[in-house]
Amino acid sequence: MKSKIRVLHALTITVLALMAFCDLSHAQNITAAGKVTDASGEPVVGASIIERSSETATITDLDGLFSLNVPQGSELEISCIGYSTVHAQAAANMNIALEEDKLLLEEAVAVGYGTMKKKDITGAMVSVSSDEITSTPSNNAIEALQGKAAGVVISTAAIRPGSVGTITIRGTNSIAADSSPLFVIDGIIGQSVDLDMINPQDIESIEILKDASATAIYGARGGNGVVLVTTKRGDSGKVTLNYSGTVTLDKIYDKVPSMTAAEAIDWRRWGYYYAGLGPRADEPTLATDRSLFTYYGPDETAWANILRGWDLTWDQWNSMSEADRADWSVTHKWDGSKVATTDWTQFSDRIGVTQEHSLSASGGNENFNGYVSFGYLDQQGVNLGQDYERYTIRASFDAKPVKWFRMGGAVNTRYSVQELAINNSDYLHSKARRIFTYALPYDENGNIIDFPGGDYTRITTIVGELGNSATSNQSYQISASIYGELDFGQIWEPLKGLTFRTNFGPQFSLYQHNMYQSAQSVNKKYEGTDYVESQGRKRFSWLIDNILSYSREFGDHSFNATLLQEAWAREDLMMYNMNGTGVALGMTQTWWGLNTSTVGTLNTTKDALYFNDLTESQMASYMARLNYSWKNRYIATVSYRYDGASQLGEGHKWAGFPSVALGWRLDQENFLKDVSWIDQLKLRVGWGMTGNYSVGVYSTKPTMDTVTNVHKGEGSVNYYTPGALANQALGWETTTQYNVGTDFAFLNNRISGVLDFYYNVTNGLIFEVTLPSVSGFTETDDNVGIIHNKGFDFTLNTINITNSELTWKSIVNLSYNNNEIIELQNGKEDMISDGLFIGQPIHVLYGYQTDGLWTESAEDLAEMAKFNANGHLFEPGMVKPVDQNGDYKIDQNYDRVVLGNTTPLWNLGFTNTVTWRNLEFSIFLYGAFDYLATTSNAQTGRDNVSRINYWNENNKVGADYQKPIFGTAGGDPFYDSLIVRDASFLKVRQISVAYNLPRKFVNSLGLNNIKISAQLKNPFSIYQGTFWMDSDLGSGTYTKGLVFNLNIGF
C-alpha cells in the first residue's frame, strides 16, 4: 500500500514540475472589444469574457462594453448568470447577444419509471448532481450526500472501516417497521448497502423523492422516501479517460481525555471515603490504599506503580515495625506526580491511511456508446486490526441497432473484505479507555499482565489482542440492469410518442462471516475458553418491469401516460451457521475449512452448533401515472399503484396507493411574465398514500419456541411450545401525506430555492403487542396505533459574487421535523416499558429530572431531611432529583417524566464555495439542534473514568457530576439524571481547497484537465451543547482527517 501512495505522490510532483518548466510564450496579441446585450437589446452588466487558452478575462461595464487583450485568432467565452454561454472568435468590434438560459428548467431528472423536465415537477424532490457528489471525496455515496439535501438526514457510519451510514427522509413514520428509504439504482430496487458497490465517481446524479405525490408510484416501498441513483453512461464522441486518486489520513480523538494516574487514584480514594471505608483523598494512608487498590484482586505491578507516590516499595513497608510505620506516615506525604500514567490507547490506535483509486473510460457514436470503470479502496481503520478493502468494476452500454429499437445494460460487481479485531459494537479503543491509567501493561520481566489493575472479572488487557481475536467478513456482489425499448412512432407515424420498455435486474450476493476468539482474547478471557464461528449466506433477487408510455403535445396541451407491471422476488439462504467452544484452531489457522463434519469433532466436551435456513418473499405491482400540462402553466400528476406482498396475511396482501399533485407556474402568467427579476415561481400541492410492510417474511405464520428443561431428573431435554401467535389479519401500515411547496428563482437565478411544508399521518402501525397470559401466547404482530409527522424543508442557493475572476456561491439546507404518537396498543394509554408515550415523539428519554446536586446550604439540608424521613439517604454531593408531585418521595410511578427527544428537531447544512481564477475554496458547516443524548461519564461502574468535574470536599461549587461512592452505582439511584445532556451542535465538517491547473499547460501535456485538492475533515466545532461527545457521530470518540485528491482527464 505504501508503494501505491508513493506512486501517487510522485505523479503529483511530476505534474507540478512540468508546470514550472512549461513554455509560457505568447502569440501576437490583438484588442478584442465590443458590447454584450440581451435578447431585447439591453446591455448585460457583469458578463464574463474569458480567453481560455491564456485564462485572460474581464467583465462588461454598466453599458455592457468590454475590452480585452488576447492572442490573435483566439476564441472568447461570454457568460453571465441566467443566460446561455456564447463562444465567439476575438475581433476588434464584437456585438454579442445573450439569450435567457432555460436549460435549467428544461433539464430532465429521474422521477421513477421515467424522467420529467424540472419545470413540470409537481412533487417534493431534490436532485444532487455528479459535481456535487464528487466535490468532497467520500468512500461511498451515502457519505457524499451529507448536508446536500434538505429534509434528508445522514447518520454518519461508525468509525469501523467498511461501515455504511443510514439515510432518513423527513423523519420517522413508524415505530417498529424499518424507516429506511427505498433505493433504486439504474431502475433496479436495492438496499442502502448496495450503494457501497457503486463508486461515487460513477454516479451521474441522485434524485431524492420526498412526498407521496412523488413516491406513491413505488407504493408500499416508497413510504419512507425514495433514493434514485443514476450512474454514468457512455457519451458519443472520442474515447475519454478519467482518473481519480485519493489519500486520506485519519486520527482518532476523545472529546474528554482519561484521568491521569494521580487523578484516577484520587477519584477512587474519594469513593472509598464517601463509602465510609477510608480517609479523605487528600489525607491518604498507605494501609487504606492497599485495601482499596487490591479490593477486587491484586495486581502487584500496578500496586508497585502506586507506591512510587509513597516513595517506597511494598517489601520496605512489610519490613517495618508498627512503630516505624507510624513514624514514616508522619514524615512522608503522598506525591501523585511520581506515579506513571499509562496511555492504553497506544495499544489500540493508529493513523488510519486510506487510499482510493478509480479509472473510467467512456466513448461511442450515435448508435453505440459504452462506459467502463474500475475502483479500488483500501481503508485502514484508526483502530488496530480494522481494515476494509473493496474492488468494484462497472461496465455499461447503450445501443440503437435500428431507429425504432434501443437496448442496453450495465453490470456492477464488488468484492470486499472487512477485517475486524473485535466483533461487536465495541471498539478496541473503548476497551483501552476502560483500563485504569495507574495500571501497567507489563510486569518487571516484560510479561503481559492479563488483568491490569487486578479486577479479574471486569477489566482485561488489550495488549496482544491482535494475536488473540480476529473477524473477517467477505462479500461478493454482482448486479445487472438490462433494458430493451421499442419506439412505435418510428415504426408508424400515428403512434408517435408511444414506447414500450422492459427492464430486467438480477442481483446475486454471497457473504461469509468468520470469527475466532482465543481464551486470551478480551471477550473470552473471563471464561477461559476459545470460541469459533463461521457463517455463510447468499441472496438472489430479480426484478422485471414492463413499462408502456405515451407522450404527446397538442397545441397548449401536453401529457405523458405511463402503465407499469412489475414483479419482484428474493431468496435468502443461510447456507451454514456453525459455532463451537473450546476450539484450539489457533490464529495461524484458517476457519473457512469448518464444515458439518468438522463441527462435530471440534471438541466433544464442548458445545458445537450447526443450522441453516431459507426464506423467500415476492411482490407484484401495477401502476398507472398521468402527467398533464396546459400552456406550460398548469400542471397535474395523478398516479395509482396496486401492490401485493407475500409477507402479509391472506385477504390483506394487496393494497392500493393513490396520489394527486398540482402545480401552478406563476412566472408564466401574464401578470408576472414581464417582471424581469422573477425567473421562476411555481406553487405545488400534493396528496398521496404510501405503505410499509417491513415485517418478517413469515410474520403471519405461527412459530414454535425451543425450551430446555430437566426431565425426571435424567438430564436436560428439549421440547417445543407455541411461540408468537399467528395473525392472519396483519396488513399494511398506511401513511397519508400532504405537501405544499414552492420553487423560486430571482435576479437571473442568482437567488433560487425550494420551500416545502408537509404533514403525514400513519395508520395501522405494525407493532408487537402483548397478549394476556391466559391465551397461551406472549405476543403477536398487529396493526395498532397512529403517528403524526410534520415539518418543512428549505433550500436556498445564492450567487453572492460573480465576475470574470471571482465567484462566491452559498447553499443553505434547513429542515424541521417532529413526530407525535397519537394512539398505541390500548388507544390513548402510554406504553412506559417500551418508552412510548401519547403526545410525544417516538424516540424520547424517560426518567427523573435533576436540579443539579445537593449542596450544604441550609435550604438543601432542610429539604434532604424531609426526603430522608421517607427512606431516602440523600447527602450533599448527590444527585438532586425533581419531586414532581411534591410528596417528598422520589417514586418511579409518579416522578419520572419525558425528558426530551433524542432525534434533532432541526438540521442545518451550510456550504460556501469561492472560486478565484483556477483556485476553489469550500467550507461546509453542519448542525443539528433541539435534542438530547446520554453519556457514559456516569461513574457507574468499576471502569476507568474520563477527566470529569465531580463533587468532592475540595470541589463543592460548580461540579458537573455527583460524588463517587465506592460499591454503589454512581453514588445513588438517580445518577442517570446527570448523563442526559443537550446534544445540539454546529461544526465545520469540511474545509477544502482545490486547484485546476491552467488549461494551456494541461493541453500541452495532451490532457483535458488536472485538478488537485486537499481537504480537512471535522476540523473543529463552533458550538457543542455538551462537552463530552461529538453529537454528529453520537460518540465521545471521533476522527479528524486530511484528504489529498488528484483528478486527471485524458
Short mmCIF file of N, CA and C in Angstrom, two decimals, residues 262-286 288-289 333-336 951-955 964:
data_model
loop_
_atom_site.label_atom_id
_atom_site.label_comp_id
_atom_site.label_asym_id
_atom_site.label_seq_id
_atom_site.Cartn_x
_atom_site.Cartn_y
_atom_site.Cartn_z
N ALA A 262 -2.64 9.84 38.78
CA ALA A 262 -2.88 10.50 40.07
C ALA A 262 -4.34 10.89 40.22
N GLU A 263 -4.97 11.37 39.14
CA GLU A 263 -6.38 11.76 39.20
C GLU A 263 -7.27 10.56 39.43
N ALA A 264 -6.97 9.43 38.77
CA ALA A 264 -7.77 8.22 38.95
C ALA A 264 -7.63 7.68 40.38
N ILE A 265 -6.43 7.78 40.92
CA ILE A 265 -6.21 7.31 42.29
C ILE A 265 -7.01 8.17 43.27
N ASP A 266 -6.98 9.47 43.08
CA ASP A 266 -7.76 10.36 43.95
C ASP A 266 -9.25 10.08 43.82
N TRP A 267 -9.72 9.86 42.59
CA TRP A 267 -11.15 9.59 42.37
C TRP A 267 -11.60 8.35 43.14
N ARG A 268 -10.79 7.30 43.08
CA ARG A 268 -11.14 6.08 43.82
C ARG A 268 -11.04 6.29 45.33
N ARG A 269 -10.07 7.08 45.76
CA ARG A 269 -9.96 7.36 47.20
C ARG A 269 -11.19 8.10 47.72
N TRP A 270 -11.67 9.10 46.92
CA TRP A 270 -12.87 9.82 47.35
C TRP A 270 -14.05 8.86 47.43
N GLY A 271 -14.14 7.94 46.50
CA GLY A 271 -15.22 6.95 46.56
C GLY A 271 -15.15 6.10 47.81
N TYR A 272 -13.95 5.73 48.19
CA TYR A 272 -13.74 4.95 49.41
C TYR A 272 -14.11 5.78 50.64
N TYR A 273 -13.76 7.04 50.61
CA TYR A 273 -14.05 7.94 51.74
C TYR A 273 -15.56 8.12 51.91
N TYR A 274 -16.28 8.37 50.79
CA TYR A 274 -17.72 8.61 50.91
C TYR A 274 -18.51 7.34 51.21
N ALA A 275 -17.85 6.19 51.05
CA ALA A 275 -18.47 4.93 51.47
C ALA A 275 -18.16 4.61 52.93
N GLY A 276 -17.39 5.48 53.60
CA GLY A 276 -17.05 5.27 54.99
C GLY A 276 -15.99 4.22 55.21
N LEU A 277 -15.15 3.99 54.17
CA LEU A 277 -14.15 2.93 54.25
C LEU A 277 -12.73 3.45 54.39
N GLY A 278 -12.53 4.75 54.27
CA GLY A 278 -11.18 5.27 54.33
C GLY A 278 -11.16 6.74 54.60
N PRO A 279 -9.95 7.32 54.67
CA PRO A 279 -9.82 8.76 54.94
C PRO A 279 -10.10 9.58 53.68
N ARG A 280 -10.06 10.89 53.82
CA ARG A 280 -10.20 11.78 52.67
C ARG A 280 -9.12 11.49 51.64
N ALA A 281 -9.42 11.78 50.39
CA ALA A 281 -8.45 11.52 49.32
C ALA A 281 -7.21 12.38 49.47
N ASP A 282 -7.37 13.56 50.05
CA ASP A 282 -6.21 14.43 50.24
C ASP A 282 -5.51 14.16 51.56
N GLU A 283 -5.95 13.12 52.30
CA GLU A 283 -5.28 12.69 53.53
C GLU A 283 -5.12 11.16 53.50
N PRO A 284 -4.50 10.62 52.45
CA PRO A 284 -4.47 9.17 52.29
C PRO A 284 -3.52 8.49 53.26
N THR A 285 -3.77 7.21 53.45
CA THR A 285 -2.84 6.37 54.21
C THR A 285 -2.48 5.17 53.34
N LEU A 286 -1.28 4.68 53.53
CA LEU A 286 -0.82 3.58 52.69
C LEU A 286 -1.62 2.31 52.98
N THR A 288 -4.74 2.02 53.91
CA THR A 288 -6.05 2.10 53.24
C THR A 288 -5.91 1.93 51.74
N ASP A 289 -4.85 2.51 51.18
CA ASP A 289 -4.61 2.34 49.74
C ASP A 289 -4.46 0.86 49.39
N LYS A 333 4.69 12.17 52.78
CA LYS A 333 3.43 12.59 52.19
C LYS A 333 3.30 12.03 50.76
N TRP A 334 2.08 11.85 50.38
CA TRP A 334 1.78 11.33 49.05
C TRP A 334 2.14 12.34 47.97
N ASP A 335 2.76 11.86 46.87
CA ASP A 335 3.10 12.69 45.73
C ASP A 335 2.65 11.95 44.46
N GLY A 336 1.46 12.28 43.98
CA GLY A 336 0.90 11.57 42.83
C GLY A 336 1.66 11.78 41.54
N TRP A 951 -17.97 16.18 42.20
CA TRP A 951 -18.08 16.79 43.53
C TRP A 951 -17.18 16.08 44.52
N ASN A 952 -16.43 16.82 45.30
CA ASN A 952 -15.67 16.27 46.42
C ASN A 952 -15.44 17.38 47.43
N GLU A 953 -14.78 17.08 48.50
CA GLU A 953 -14.62 18.05 49.59
C GLU A 953 -13.87 19.29 49.16
N ASN A 954 -13.10 19.19 48.10
CA ASN A 954 -12.34 20.34 47.61
C ASN A 954 -12.96 20.96 46.36
N ASN A 955 -14.11 20.47 45.93
CA ASN A 955 -14.76 20.96 44.71
C ASN A 955 -16.27 20.88 44.88
N PRO A 964 -18.31 10.37 43.99
CA PRO A 964 -18.23 8.90 43.85
C PRO A 964 -18.42 8.24 45.21
#
